[in-house]
C-alpha atoms as a printed R data frame, in Angstrom:
    type eleno elety resid chain resno       x       y       z
1   ATOM     1    CA   MET     A     1 140.539 118.447 109.375
2   ATOM     2    CA   SER     A     2 142.259 120.452 112.051
3   ATOM     3    CA   GLU     A     3 140.417 121.294 115.060
4   ATOM     4    CA   ASN     A     4 140.520 125.204 114.131
5   ATOM     5    CA   ALA     A     5 138.825 124.364 110.800
6   ATOM     6    CA   ILE     A     6 136.101 122.258 112.548
7   ATOM     7    CA   ALA     A     7 135.585 125.154 114.825
8   ATOM     8    CA   THR     A     8 135.455 127.791 111.984
9   ATOM     9    CA   ALA     A     9 132.965 125.746 110.167
10  ATOM    10    CA   ARG     A    10 130.651 124.762 113.077
11  ATOM    11    CA   PRO     A    11 128.794 128.108 113.512
12  ATOM    12    CA   ALA     A    12 127.922 128.304 109.743
13  ATOM    13    CA   ALA     A    13 126.298 124.920 110.021
14  ATOM    14    CA   GLU     A    14 124.427 125.159 113.368
15  ATOM    15    CA   THR     A    15 122.970 128.472 112.717
16  ATOM    16    CA   THR     A    16 120.855 126.948 109.944
17  ATOM    17    CA   THR     A    17 119.919 123.765 112.107
18  ATOM    18    CA   PHE     A    18 116.368 124.729 112.527
19  ATOM    19    CA   ALA     A    19 115.898 125.943 108.996
20  ATOM    20    CA   ILE     A    20 117.179 122.518 107.593
21  ATOM    21    CA   LEU     A    21 115.472 120.460 110.333
22  ATOM    22    CA   LEU     A    22 112.071 122.111 109.444
23  ATOM    23    CA   SER     A    23 112.800 121.768 106.011
24  ATOM    24    CA   LEU     A    24 113.292 118.301 106.048
25  ATOM    25    CA   SER     A    25 110.340 117.667 108.249
26  ATOM    26    CA   PHE     A    26 108.132 119.580 105.864
27  ATOM    27    CA   CYS     A    27 109.432 117.656 102.817
28  ATOM    28    CA   HIS     A    28 108.926 114.497 104.706
29  ATOM    29    CA   LEU     A    29 105.348 115.633 105.287
30  ATOM    30    CA   LEU     A    30 104.975 116.002 101.494
31  ATOM    31    CA   ASN     A    31 106.829 112.730 100.709
32  ATOM    32    CA   ASP     A    32 104.731 110.608 103.040
33  ATOM    33    CA   MET     A    33 101.656 112.413 102.014
34  ATOM    34    CA   ILE     A    34 101.917 111.206  98.710
35  ATOM    35    CA   GLN     A    35 102.844 107.530  99.672
36  ATOM    36    CA   SER     A    36  99.993 107.564 102.063
37  ATOM    37    CA   LEU     A    37  97.587 108.206  98.786
38  ATOM    38    CA   VAL     A    38  98.395 104.515  97.743
39  ATOM    39    CA   PRO     A    39  96.845 102.733 100.510
40  ATOM    40    CA   ALA     A    40  94.270 105.325 101.043
41  ATOM    41    CA   VAL     A    41  92.807 104.896  97.519
42  ATOM    42    CA   TYR     A    42  92.609 100.983  98.099
43  ATOM    43    CA   PRO     A    43  88.767 101.290  98.225
44  ATOM    44    CA   VAL     A    44  88.555 103.275  94.791
45  ATOM    45    CA   LEU     A    45  90.991 100.744  93.040
46  ATOM    46    CA   LYS     A    46  89.102  97.735  94.507
47  ATOM    47    CA   SER     A    47  85.849  98.620  93.354
48  ATOM    48    CA   SER     A    48  87.226 100.070  89.830
49  ATOM    49    CA   TYR     A    49  89.289  97.018  88.948
50  ATOM    50    CA   GLY     A    50  87.421  94.209  91.043
51  ATOM    51    CA   LEU     A    51  90.614  93.475  93.225
52  ATOM    52    CA   ASP     A    52  90.515  91.049  96.093
53  ATOM    53    CA   PHE     A    53  92.234  91.603  99.435
54  ATOM    54    CA   GLY     A    54  95.543  89.455  98.081
55  ATOM    55    CA   GLU     A    55  95.920  91.644  95.075
56  ATOM    56    CA   ILE     A    56  95.733  94.885  97.386
57  ATOM    57    CA   GLY     A    57  98.343  93.433  99.536
58  ATOM    58    CA   LEU     A    58 100.624  92.774  96.376
59  ATOM    59    CA   ILE     A    59 100.210  96.507  95.719
60  ATOM    60    CA   THR     A    60 101.697  97.397  98.966
61  ATOM    61    CA   LEU     A    61 104.401  94.794  98.529
62  ATOM    62    CA   ALA     A    62 105.508  96.143  95.239
63  ATOM    63    CA   PHE     A    63 105.811  99.729  96.873
64  ATOM    64    CA   GLN     A    64 107.447  98.534 100.057
65  ATOM    65    CA   LEU     A    65 109.752  96.059  98.362
66  ATOM    66    CA   THR     A    66 111.623  98.871  96.092
67  ATOM    67    CA   ALA     A    67 111.734 101.054  99.071
68  ATOM    68    CA   SER     A    68 112.965  98.316 101.403
69  ATOM    69    CA   LEU     A    69 115.749  96.721  99.002
70  ATOM    70    CA   LEU     A    70 117.241  99.791  97.690
71  ATOM    71    CA   GLN     A    71 117.525 101.815 101.128
72  ATOM    72    CA   PRO     A    72 120.313 100.078 102.793
73  ATOM    73    CA   LEU     A    73 122.377 100.386  99.420
74  ATOM    74    CA   VAL     A    74 121.676 103.944  99.245
75  ATOM    75    CA   GLY     A    75 122.714 104.420 102.775
76  ATOM    76    CA   PHE     A    76 126.000 102.449 102.544
77  ATOM    77    CA   ALA     A    77 126.946 104.275  99.323
78  ATOM    78    CA   ALA     A    78 125.941 107.763 100.943
79  ATOM    79    CA   ASP     A    79 128.083 107.225 103.995
80  ATOM    80    CA   ARG     A    80 131.068 106.677 101.923
81  ATOM    81    CA   ARG     A    81 130.453 109.459  99.364
82  ATOM    82    CA   PRO     A    82 127.696 111.779 100.144
83  ATOM    83    CA   MET     A    83 125.062 112.667  97.583
84  ATOM    84    CA   PRO     A    84 123.785 115.954  98.369
85  ATOM    85    CA   TYR     A    85 121.367 116.251  95.283
86  ATOM    86    CA   SER     A    86 119.937 112.732  95.550
87  ATOM    87    CA   LEU     A    87 117.131 114.218  97.628
88  ATOM    88    CA   PRO     A    88 115.400 116.119  94.756
89  ATOM    89    CA   ALA     A    89 116.230 113.294  92.498
90  ATOM    90    CA   ALA     A    90 114.377 110.969  94.778
91  ATOM    91    CA   MET     A    91 111.145 113.376  94.735
92  ATOM    92    CA   GLY     A    92 111.434 113.108  90.809
93  ATOM    93    CA   PHE     A    93 110.961 109.278  90.973
94  ATOM    94    CA   THR     A    94 107.808 110.011  93.408
95  ATOM    95    CA   LEU     A    95 106.457 112.472  90.592
96  ATOM    96    CA   LEU     A    96 106.669 109.756  88.117
97  ATOM    97    CA   GLY     A    97 104.942 107.325  90.034
98  ATOM    98    CA   LEU     A    98 102.139 109.647  90.952
99  ATOM    99    CA   LEU     A    99 101.561 110.453  87.240
100 ATOM   100    CA   LEU     A   100 101.572 106.789  86.118
101 ATOM   101    CA   LEU     A   101  99.223 105.813  89.216
102 ATOM   102    CA   SER     A   102  96.836 108.641  88.014
103 ATOM   103    CA   ARG     A   103  96.435 107.102  84.430
104 ATOM   104    CA   ALA     A   104  97.016 103.294  84.964
105 ATOM   105    CA   GLY     A   105  94.489 101.252  83.242
106 ATOM   106    CA   SER     A   106  95.549  97.797  84.792
107 ATOM   107    CA   PHE     A   107  96.326  96.028  87.960
108 ATOM   108    CA   HIS     A   108  99.990  95.796  86.554
109 ATOM   109    CA   MET     A   109 100.529  99.342  85.747
110 ATOM   110    CA   ILE     A   110  99.197  99.956  89.163
111 ATOM   111    CA   LEU     A   111 101.876  97.763  90.675
112 ATOM   112    CA   ILE     A   112 104.762  99.565  88.617
113 ATOM   113    CA   ALA     A   113 103.569 102.887  89.786
114 ATOM   114    CA   ALA     A   114 103.641 101.944  93.478
115 ATOM   115    CA   ALA     A   115 107.095 100.701  92.802
116 ATOM   116    CA   LEU     A   116 108.360 103.799  91.558
117 ATOM   117    CA   VAL     A   117 106.911 105.480  94.547
118 ATOM   118    CA   GLY     A   118 108.987 103.115  96.473
119 ATOM   119    CA   VAL     A   119 112.057 104.049  94.547
120 ATOM   120    CA   GLY     A   120 111.603 107.561  95.459
121 ATOM   121    CA   SER     A   121 111.334 106.714  99.370
122 ATOM   122    CA   SER     A   122 114.333 104.626  99.141
123 ATOM   123    CA   VAL     A   123 116.593 107.430  98.452
124 ATOM   124    CA   PHE     A   124 114.534 110.098 100.466
125 ATOM   125    CA   HIS     A   125 114.732 108.355 103.842
126 ATOM   126    CA   PRO     A   126 118.361 107.257 104.372
127 ATOM   127    CA   GLU     A   127 119.905 110.649 103.018
128 ATOM   128    CA   SER     A   128 117.246 112.682 104.914
129 ATOM   129    CA   SER     A   129 118.248 110.712 107.899
130 ATOM   130    CA   ARG     A   130 122.053 111.670 107.661
131 ATOM   131    CA   VAL     A   131 121.148 115.544 107.093
132 ATOM   132    CA   ALA     A   132 119.015 115.608 110.052
133 ATOM   133    CA   ARG     A   133 121.573 114.189 112.417
134 ATOM   134    CA   MET     A   134 124.125 116.868 110.770
135 ATOM   135    CA   ALA     A   135 121.801 119.536 111.797
136 ATOM   136    CA   SER     A   136 120.817 118.159 115.261
137 ATOM   137    CA   GLY     A   137 123.059 120.064 117.333
138 ATOM   138    CA   GLY     A   138 123.780 117.047 119.325
139 ATOM   139    CA   ARG     A   139 119.936 116.319 120.301
140 ATOM   140    CA   HIS     A   140 119.820 113.472 118.050
141 ATOM   141    CA   GLY     A   141 116.490 111.901 119.338
142 ATOM   142    CA   LEU     A   142 114.822 115.276 118.960
143 ATOM   143    CA   ALA     A   143 116.071 115.905 115.435
144 ATOM   144    CA   GLN     A   144 114.896 112.519 114.398
145 ATOM   145    CA   SER     A   145 111.430 112.973 115.939
146 ATOM   146    CA   LEU     A   146 111.028 116.284 114.198
147 ATOM   147    CA   PHE     A   147 112.088 114.384 110.917
148 ATOM   148    CA   GLN     A   148 109.536 111.908 111.876
149 ATOM   149    CA   VAL     A   149 106.477 113.875 112.924
150 ATOM   150    CA   GLY     A   150 106.472 115.362 109.426
151 ATOM   151    CA   GLY     A   151 106.436 111.924 107.712
152 ATOM   152    CA   ASN     A   152 103.623 110.860 110.131
153 ATOM   153    CA   SER     A   153 101.527 114.218 109.665
154 ATOM   154    CA   GLY     A   154 101.773 113.641 105.892
155 ATOM   155    CA   SER     A   155 100.738 109.958 106.407
156 ATOM   156    CA   ALA     A   156  97.692 111.345 108.298
157 ATOM   157    CA   ILE     A   157  96.916 113.979 105.748
158 ATOM   158    CA   GLY     A   158  97.111 111.723 102.948
159 ATOM   159    CA   PRO     A   159  93.818 109.737 103.590
160 ATOM   160    CA   LEU     A   160  91.767 112.977 104.359
161 ATOM   161    CA   LEU     A   161  93.023 114.379 101.156
162 ATOM   162    CA   ALA     A   162  91.952 111.018  99.354
163 ATOM   163    CA   ALA     A   163  88.645 110.994 101.119
164 ATOM   164    CA   PHE     A   164  87.515 114.767  99.959
165 ATOM   165    CA   VAL     A   165  89.748 114.939  96.495
166 ATOM   166    CA   VAL     A   166  90.336 111.355  95.064
167 ATOM   167    CA   VAL     A   167  87.131 109.600  96.218
168 ATOM   168    CA   PRO     A   168  84.579 112.075  94.616
169 ATOM   169    CA   ARG     A   169  86.720 112.692  91.490
170 ATOM   170    CA   GLY     A   170  88.314 109.596  90.670
171 ATOM   171    CA   GLN     A   171  91.754 107.963  89.787
172 ATOM   172    CA   GLY     A   172  92.648 110.684  87.647
173 ATOM   173    CA   SER     A   173  92.676 113.265  90.302
174 ATOM   174    CA   ILE     A   174  95.621 111.737  91.801
175 ATOM   175    CA   ALA     A   175  97.644 113.744  89.435
176 ATOM   176    CA   TRP     A   176  96.965 116.793  91.181
177 ATOM   177    CA   PHE     A   177  99.299 115.800  93.792
178 ATOM   178    CA   THR     A   178 102.471 116.137  91.571
179 ATOM   179    CA   ALA     A   179 102.503 119.944  92.713
180 ATOM   180    CA   ALA     A   180 103.439 118.660  96.152
181 ATOM   181    CA   ALA     A   181 106.154 116.691  94.731
182 ATOM   182    CA   LEU     A   182 107.502 119.586  92.734
183 ATOM   183    CA   LEU     A   183 107.477 121.770  95.684
184 ATOM   184    CA   ALA     A   184 109.505 119.358  97.557
185 ATOM   185    CA   ILE     A   185 112.028 119.150  94.758
186 ATOM   186    CA   VAL     A   186 112.577 123.079  95.204
187 ATOM   187    CA   VAL     A   187 112.926 122.723  98.924
188 ATOM   188    CA   LEU     A   188 115.168 119.983  98.850
189 ATOM   189    CA   SER     A   189 117.376 121.483  96.174
190 ATOM   190    CA   GLN     A   190 118.239 123.982  98.782
191 ATOM   191    CA   VAL     A   191 118.935 121.484 101.464
192 ATOM   192    CA   GLY     A   192 121.126 120.136  98.989
193 ATOM   193    CA   HIS     A   193 123.290 123.228  98.631
194 ATOM   194    CA   TRP     A   194 123.397 123.300 102.887
195 ATOM   195    CA   TYR     A   195 124.285 119.467 102.762
196 ATOM   196    CA   SER     A   196 127.045 120.009 100.035
197 ATOM   197    CA   ALA     A   197 128.703 122.877 101.911
198 ATOM   198    CA   ASN     A   198 128.468 121.529 105.580
199 ATOM   199    CA   ALA     A   199 129.119 117.655 104.958
200 ATOM   200    CA   PRO     A   200 133.147 118.162 105.078
201 ATOM   201    CA   ALA     A   201 132.722 120.078 108.588
202 ATOM   202    CA   HIS     A   202 130.337 117.421 109.888
203 ATOM   203    CA   ARG     A   203 132.808 114.479 108.912
204 ATOM   204    CA   GLY     A   204 135.729 115.926 110.593
205 ATOM   205    CA   ARG     A   205 133.713 116.585 113.889
206 ATOM   206    CA   ARG     A   206 132.356 113.105 113.585
207 ATOM   207    CA   HIS     A   207 135.878 111.615 113.041
208 ATOM   208    CA   ALA     A   208 137.288 113.613 115.820
209 ATOM   209    CA   ALA     A   209 134.642 112.221 118.660
210 ATOM   210    CA   GLY     A   210 134.227 108.978 117.158
211 ATOM   211    CA   ALA     A   211 136.357 107.271 119.604
212 ATOM   212    CA   GLU     A   212 134.533 108.892 122.583
213 ATOM   213    CA   LEU     A   213 131.210 107.970 120.986
214 ATOM   214    CA   ARG     A   214 131.782 104.412 120.317
215 ATOM   215    CA   PRO     A   215 129.993 102.132 123.007
216 ATOM   216    CA   VAL     A   216 132.434  99.790 124.717
217 ATOM   217    CA   LEU     A   217 130.431  96.479 123.311
218 ATOM   218    CA   SER     A   218 132.106  93.326 121.680
219 ATOM   219    CA   ARG     A   219 131.048  92.895 118.171
220 ATOM   220    CA   ARG     A   220 128.762  89.786 119.090
221 ATOM   221    CA   ARG     A   221 126.781  92.018 121.333
222 ATOM   222    CA   ILE     A   222 125.976  94.889 118.906
223 ATOM   223    CA   ILE     A   223 125.108  92.030 116.368
224 ATOM   224    CA   GLY     A   224 122.809  90.659 118.826
225 ATOM   225    CA   ALA     A   225 121.400  94.057 119.912
226 ATOM   226    CA   LEU     A   226 120.780  95.004 116.082
227 ATOM   227    CA   VAL     A   227 119.011  91.472 115.643
228 ATOM   228    CA   VAL     A   228 116.664  92.440 118.608
229 ATOM   229    CA   LEU     A   229 115.872  95.720 117.206
230 ATOM   230    CA   GLY     A   230 115.133  94.155 113.973
231 ATOM   231    CA   LEU     A   231 112.499  91.999 115.884
232 ATOM   232    CA   LEU     A   232 111.131  94.896 117.450
233 ATOM   233    CA   ILE     A   233 110.829  96.761 114.152
234 ATOM   234    CA   PHE     A   234 108.930  93.360 112.660
235 ATOM   235    CA   SER     A   235 106.392  93.757 115.565
236 ATOM   236    CA   LYS     A   236 105.543  97.402 114.856
237 ATOM   237    CA   PHE     A   237 105.503  97.491 111.047
238 ATOM   238    CA   PHE     A   238 103.542  94.204 110.827
239 ATOM   239    CA   TYR     A   239 100.973  95.750 113.136
240 ATOM   240    CA   VAL     A   240 100.947  99.261 111.421
241 ATOM   241    CA   ALA     A   241 100.612  97.445 107.972
242 ATOM   242    CA   ALA     A   242  97.353  95.695 109.430
243 ATOM   243    CA   LEU     A   243  96.077  99.113 109.952
244 ATOM   244    CA   ASN     A   244  97.397 101.041 107.081
245 ATOM   245    CA   SER     A   245  96.344  98.790 104.535
246 ATOM   246    CA   TYR     A   246  93.025  97.289 105.648
247 ATOM   247    CA   TYR     A   247  91.854  99.846 108.675
248 ATOM   248    CA   THR     A   248  89.170 101.297 106.272
249 ATOM   249    CA   LEU     A   249  88.054  98.204 104.535
250 ATOM   250    CA   TYR     A   250  87.721  96.572 108.152
251 ATOM   251    CA   LEU     A   251  85.473  99.671 109.097
252 ATOM   252    CA   ILE     A   252  83.293  99.489 105.935
253 ATOM   253    CA   GLN     A   253  83.033  95.767 106.115
254 ATOM   254    CA   LYS     A   254  82.328  95.265 109.985
255 ATOM   255    CA   PHE     A   255  80.503  98.758 110.788
256 ATOM   256    CA   HIS     A   256  78.902  99.429 107.087
257 ATOM   257    CA   VAL     A   257  80.376 103.047 107.375
258 ATOM   258    CA   SER     A   258  80.914 105.153 104.007
259 ATOM   259    CA   THR     A   259  84.397 105.470 102.552
260 ATOM   260    CA   GLN     A   260  84.891 108.729 103.539
261 ATOM   261    CA   THR     A   261  83.801 108.061 107.234
262 ATOM   262    CA   ALA     A   262  86.394 105.093 106.999
263 ATOM   263    CA   GLU     A   263  89.040 107.458 105.625
264 ATOM   264    CA   LEU     A   264  88.640 110.046 108.400
265 ATOM   265    CA   HIS     A   265  89.044 107.394 110.924
266 ATOM   266    CA   LEU     A   266  92.276 106.359 109.246
267 ATOM   267    CA   PHE     A   267  93.196 110.091 109.345
268 ATOM   268    CA   ILE     A   268  92.456 110.197 113.213
269 ATOM   269    CA   PHE     A   269  94.691 107.165 113.770
270 ATOM   270    CA   LEU     A   270  97.581 108.550 111.593
271 ATOM   271    CA   GLY     A   271  97.030 111.829 113.471
272 ATOM   272    CA   ALA     A   272  97.544 110.201 116.627
273 ATOM   273    CA   MET     A   273 100.868 108.556 115.401
274 ATOM   274    CA   ALA     A   274 101.967 112.261 114.345
275 ATOM   275    CA   VAL     A   275 101.375 113.623 117.551
276 ATOM   276    CA   GLY     A   276 102.958 110.686 119.539
277 ATOM   277    CA   THR     A   277 106.093 110.515 117.396
278 ATOM   278    CA   PHE     A   278 107.334 114.054 118.617
279 ATOM   279    CA   ALA     A   279 107.340 112.909 122.030
280 ATOM   280    CA   GLY     A   280 109.476 109.941 121.727
281 ATOM   281    CA   GLY     A   281 112.795 111.909 120.470
282 ATOM   282    CA   PRO     A   282 113.135 114.345 123.664
283 ATOM   283    CA   ILE     A   283 111.925 111.791 126.264
284 ATOM   284    CA   GLY     A   284 114.626 109.238 124.695
285 ATOM   285    CA   ASP     A   285 117.209 112.226 124.795
286 ATOM   286    CA   ARG     A   286 116.504 112.678 128.484
287 ATOM   287    CA   PHE     A   287 115.666 109.383 130.048
288 ATOM   288    CA   GLY     A   288 117.037 107.038 127.405
289 ATOM   289    CA   ARG     A   289 115.913 105.264 124.192
290 ATOM   290    CA   LYS     A   290 115.486 101.910 125.699
291 ATOM   291    CA   LEU     A   291 112.752 103.190 128.022
292 ATOM   292    CA   VAL     A   292 110.859 104.659 125.038
293 ATOM   293    CA   ILE     A   293 111.147 101.543 123.338
294 ATOM   294    CA   TRP     A   294 109.678  99.199 126.123
295 ATOM   295    CA   VAL     A   295 106.830 101.750 126.660
296 ATOM   296    CA   SER     A   296 106.415 102.096 122.856
297 ATOM   297    CA   ILE     A   297 106.168  98.544 121.850
298 ATOM   298    CA   LEU     A   298 104.902  96.629 124.722
299 ATOM   299    CA   GLY     A   299 102.590  99.308 126.136
300 ATOM   300    CA   VAL     A   300 100.271  98.807 122.991
301 ATOM   301    CA   PHE     A   301  99.321  95.173 123.889
302 ATOM   302    CA   PRO     A   302  96.209  95.794 125.890
303 ATOM   303    CA   PHE     A   303  94.801  98.213 123.264
304 ATOM   304    CA   SER     A   304  95.607  95.792 120.378
305 ATOM   305    CA   LEU     A   305  94.100  92.754 122.079
306 ATOM   306    CA   ALA     A   306  90.907  94.518 122.883
307 ATOM   307    CA   LEU     A   307  90.398  96.089 119.206
308 ATOM   308    CA   PRO     A   308  88.831  93.396 117.274
309 ATOM   309    CA   PHE     A   309  86.098  93.223 120.052
310 ATOM   310    CA   ALA     A   310  85.253  96.868 120.407
311 ATOM   311    CA   SER     A   311  82.344  98.854 119.041
312 ATOM   312    CA   LEU     A   312  82.873 101.853 116.375
313 ATOM   313    CA   PHE     A   313  83.366 104.231 118.929
314 ATOM   314    CA   TRP     A   314  85.674 102.382 120.972
315 ATOM   315    CA   THR     A   315  87.503 101.187 118.108
316 ATOM   316    CA   GLY     A   316  88.378 104.790 117.181
317 ATOM   317    CA   VAL     A   317  89.326 105.281 121.017
318 ATOM   318    CA   LEU     A   318  91.811 102.398 121.045
319 ATOM   319    CA   THR     A   319  93.397 103.377 117.565
320 ATOM   320    CA   ILE     A   320  94.286 106.679 119.030
321 ATOM   321    CA   ALA     A   321  95.775 105.182 122.064
322 ATOM   322    CA   ILE     A   322  97.673 102.823 119.888
323 ATOM   323    CA   GLY     A   323  98.655 105.407 117.648
324 ATOM   324    CA   LEU     A   324 100.060 107.676 120.459
325 ATOM   325    CA   ILE     A   325 101.952 104.909 122.087
326 ATOM   326    CA   LEU     A   326 103.547 102.882 119.027
327 ATOM   327    CA   SER     A   327 104.605 105.966 117.167
328 ATOM   328    CA   SER     A   328 107.412 106.843 119.207
329 ATOM   329    CA   ALA     A   329 109.399 103.598 118.830
330 ATOM   330    CA   PHE     A   330 110.730 104.071 115.395
331 ATOM   331    CA   SER     A   331 112.667 107.141 116.069
332 ATOM   332    CA   ALA     A   332 113.969 105.601 119.410
333 ATOM   333    CA   ILE     A   333 115.056 102.499 117.606
334 ATOM   334    CA   LEU     A   334 116.996 104.314 115.023
335 ATOM   335    CA   VAL     A   335 118.845 106.755 117.067
336 ATOM   336    CA   TYR     A   336 119.672 103.632 119.563
337 ATOM   337    CA   ALA     A   337 120.962 101.839 116.357
338 ATOM   338    CA   THR     A   338 123.155 104.644 115.002
339 ATOM   339    CA   GLU     A   339 124.577 105.115 118.551
340 ATOM   340    CA   LEU     A   340 125.546 101.328 118.518
341 ATOM   341    CA   VAL     A   341 127.257 101.740 115.358
342 ATOM   342    CA   PRO     A   342 128.752 105.401 115.252
343 ATOM   343    CA   GLY     A   343 129.887 106.915 111.880
344 ATOM   344    CA   GLN     A   344 127.424 104.855 109.622
345 ATOM   345    CA   VAL     A   345 124.296 106.877 109.947
346 ATOM   346    CA   GLY     A   346 123.251 106.379 106.307
347 ATOM   347    CA   THR     A   347 124.025 102.648 106.472
348 ATOM   348    CA   ILE     A   348 122.035 102.136 109.603
349 ATOM   349    CA   ALA     A   349 119.159 104.515 108.734
350 ATOM   350    CA   GLY     A   350 118.847 102.554 104.994
351 ATOM   351    CA   LEU     A   351 119.036  99.423 106.635
352 ATOM   352    CA   PHE     A   352 116.534  99.879 109.277
353 ATOM   353    CA   PHE     A   353 113.908 102.059 106.951
354 ATOM   354    CA   GLY     A   354 114.440  99.523 104.467
355 ATOM   355    CA   PHE     A   355 113.546  96.807 106.789
356 ATOM   356    CA   ALA     A   356 111.015  98.523 108.182
357 ATOM   357    CA   PHE     A   357 109.298  98.985 104.679
358 ATOM   358    CA   GLY     A   358 109.950  95.525 103.687
359 ATOM   359    CA   MET     A   359 108.250  94.121 107.022
360 ATOM   360    CA   GLY     A   360 105.210  96.839 106.074
361 ATOM   361    CA   GLY     A   361 105.133  95.389 102.569
362 ATOM   362    CA   LEU     A   362 105.569  91.767 103.509
363 ATOM   363    CA   GLY     A   363 102.858  91.966 106.274
364 ATOM   364    CA   ALA     A   364 100.260  93.744 104.106
365 ATOM   365    CA   ALA     A   365 100.724  90.869 101.456
366 ATOM   366    CA   LEU     A   366 100.344  87.967 103.891
367 ATOM   367    CA   LEU     A   367  97.761  89.597 105.888
368 ATOM   368    CA   GLY     A   368  95.937  90.351 102.678
369 ATOM   369    CA   GLN     A   369  95.868  86.628 101.950
370 ATOM   370    CA   LEU     A   370  94.937  85.622 105.460
371 ATOM   371    CA   ALA     A   371  91.978  88.020 105.317
372 ATOM   372    CA   ASP     A   372  90.761  86.556 102.025
373 ATOM   373    CA   ALA     A   373  91.190  82.875 103.632
374 ATOM   374    CA   THR     A   374  89.324  83.878 107.052
375 ATOM   375    CA   SER     A   375  88.256  87.636 107.788
376 ATOM   376    CA   LEU     A   376  89.781  91.049 108.595
377 ATOM   377    CA   GLU     A   377  88.633  90.498 112.023
378 ATOM   378    CA   THR     A   378  90.611  87.471 112.323
379 ATOM   379    CA   VAL     A   379  93.671  89.259 111.142
380 ATOM   380    CA   TYR     A   380  93.162  91.948 113.815
381 ATOM   381    CA   ARG     A   381  93.021  89.303 116.526
382 ATOM   382    CA   ILE     A   382  96.164  87.541 115.549
383 ATOM   383    CA   CYS     A   383  97.900  90.845 115.124
384 ATOM   384    CA   GLY     A   384  96.817  92.070 118.528
385 ATOM   385    CA   PHE     A   385  99.541  89.505 120.164
386 ATOM   386    CA   LEU     A   386 102.371  91.041 118.125
387 ATOM   387    CA   PRO     A   387 103.241  93.774 120.761
388 ATOM   388    CA   LEU     A   388 104.552  90.849 123.064
389 ATOM   389    CA   ILE     A   389 107.634  90.854 121.176
390 ATOM   390    CA   GLY     A   390 108.526  94.070 122.894
391 ATOM   391    CA   LEU     A   391 109.504  91.925 125.968
392 ATOM   392    CA   LEU     A   392 112.852  91.431 124.024
393 ATOM   393    CA   THR     A   393 113.809  95.001 124.732
394 ATOM   394    CA   VAL     A   394 115.048  93.492 128.076
395 ATOM   395    CA   LEU     A   395 118.084  91.733 126.060
396 ATOM   396    CA   LEU     A   396 119.205  95.292 124.726
397 ATOM   397    CA   PRO     A   397 122.314  96.683 126.438
398 ATOM   398    CA   ASP     A   398 122.121 100.008 128.478
399 ATOM   399    CA   ILE     A   399 124.739 102.050 126.104
400 ATOM   400    CA   GLU     A   400 123.442 105.518 127.046
401 ATOM   401    CA   ARG     A   401 124.150 106.516 130.636
402 ATOM   402    CA   PRO     A   402 127.844 105.974 130.691
403 ATOM   403    CA   ARG     A   403 127.876 108.082 127.592
404 ATOM   404    CA   LEU     A   404 125.999 110.858 129.337
405 ATOM   405    CA   ARG     A   405 128.392 110.853 132.389
406 ATOM   406    CA   ARG     A   406 131.586 111.165 129.867
407 ATOM   407    CA   SER     A   407 130.151 113.660 127.217
408 ATOM   408    CA   PRO     A   408 127.010 115.736 128.051
409 ATOM   409    CA   ARG     A   409 125.151 116.425 124.888
410 ATOM   410    CA   PRO     A   410 125.356 120.241 123.829
411 ATOM   411    CA   SER     A   411 121.931 121.968 124.423
412 ATOM   412    CA   LEU     A   412 119.815 123.161 121.238
413 ATOM   413    CA   SER     A   413 120.204 126.846 122.504
414 ATOM   414    CA   ALA     A   414 124.128 126.360 121.492
415 ATOM   415    CA   ALA     A   415 122.990 125.302 118.129
416 ATOM   416    CA   ARG     A   416 121.425 128.506 117.632
């Protein structure tokens, strides 16, 4: 594509930047709200079907495995052939999973329902990340954080809705949330129209700037950096799995609170994650992703170490601090990775979202088995040391400052 053609296409794409980013963030909210219903209704499923902690972990594993295994494949395919209308199709799988979960009469049907919700997630996340970067106006960290904050907000709202809708009315009321999936399908169809119209212009700009954006690193150093980022994701999502999957059960077991009170505590933790998510992107755009990764992973350690020994009040305080600090890590890691490997946004997003979901599912399953063998308090004592893996951040190369000197990022006002 010629420079004149690119310049002509640019205003059309950039004038709709914020509409697209907000639409993606809103649909990410709906998507992750639906997904968070699965762990949020664990107390209901546990009592209804007599499940142990290991079986609860297997439900999470079924959801996370389909999400993690398919996401890299979806991202790889989308980098080579964009799929604008795959986003509403993804929500169709999620809708089917919800309906089945609301009617499931056995443990095996619950597993299948969770797996269908995971399929929807596997398509939604890599493609949404591609569109968010297209609509970023050059502020990739801000765009990714805005996208992520929608997801974290949905994850926070899900347990709250479960506490006041599903817990009093039972498993069948899960079907009510298909309305959210239908709304997301409508909005994502409009996003698909924009994506289809602007993808050719975006590819032209990306290839024109590809040589300038590529970091001067050897293949070996890039692979090494990606391995370090993978270990940091392992640290974050194993710990998050311990809280997402077992926090309500931990509070009920240790402090003898009601299910609704436990769900409210989970909502507060996930709400803190939503608030913290938005800060990571703009800070990373201004001061560098590596700094955000340092603070986000390693900074959680004092709080995670103290959590198993805290009273109910201080447990709530500590989980708020953990949520605020830890939540900025993934946006920074994902943008850092896409800058390591320019031009492969879908592949990198699919790989990292998939790995993150896989680590969350594996963590839930393994930690459930450990909880059955010991106790949930022991699980949190062991997981308290996971943030120390953040020390590996020192091995990440500095790739951002030289690029800022050569090519300043455009301001968001220019994208208007």
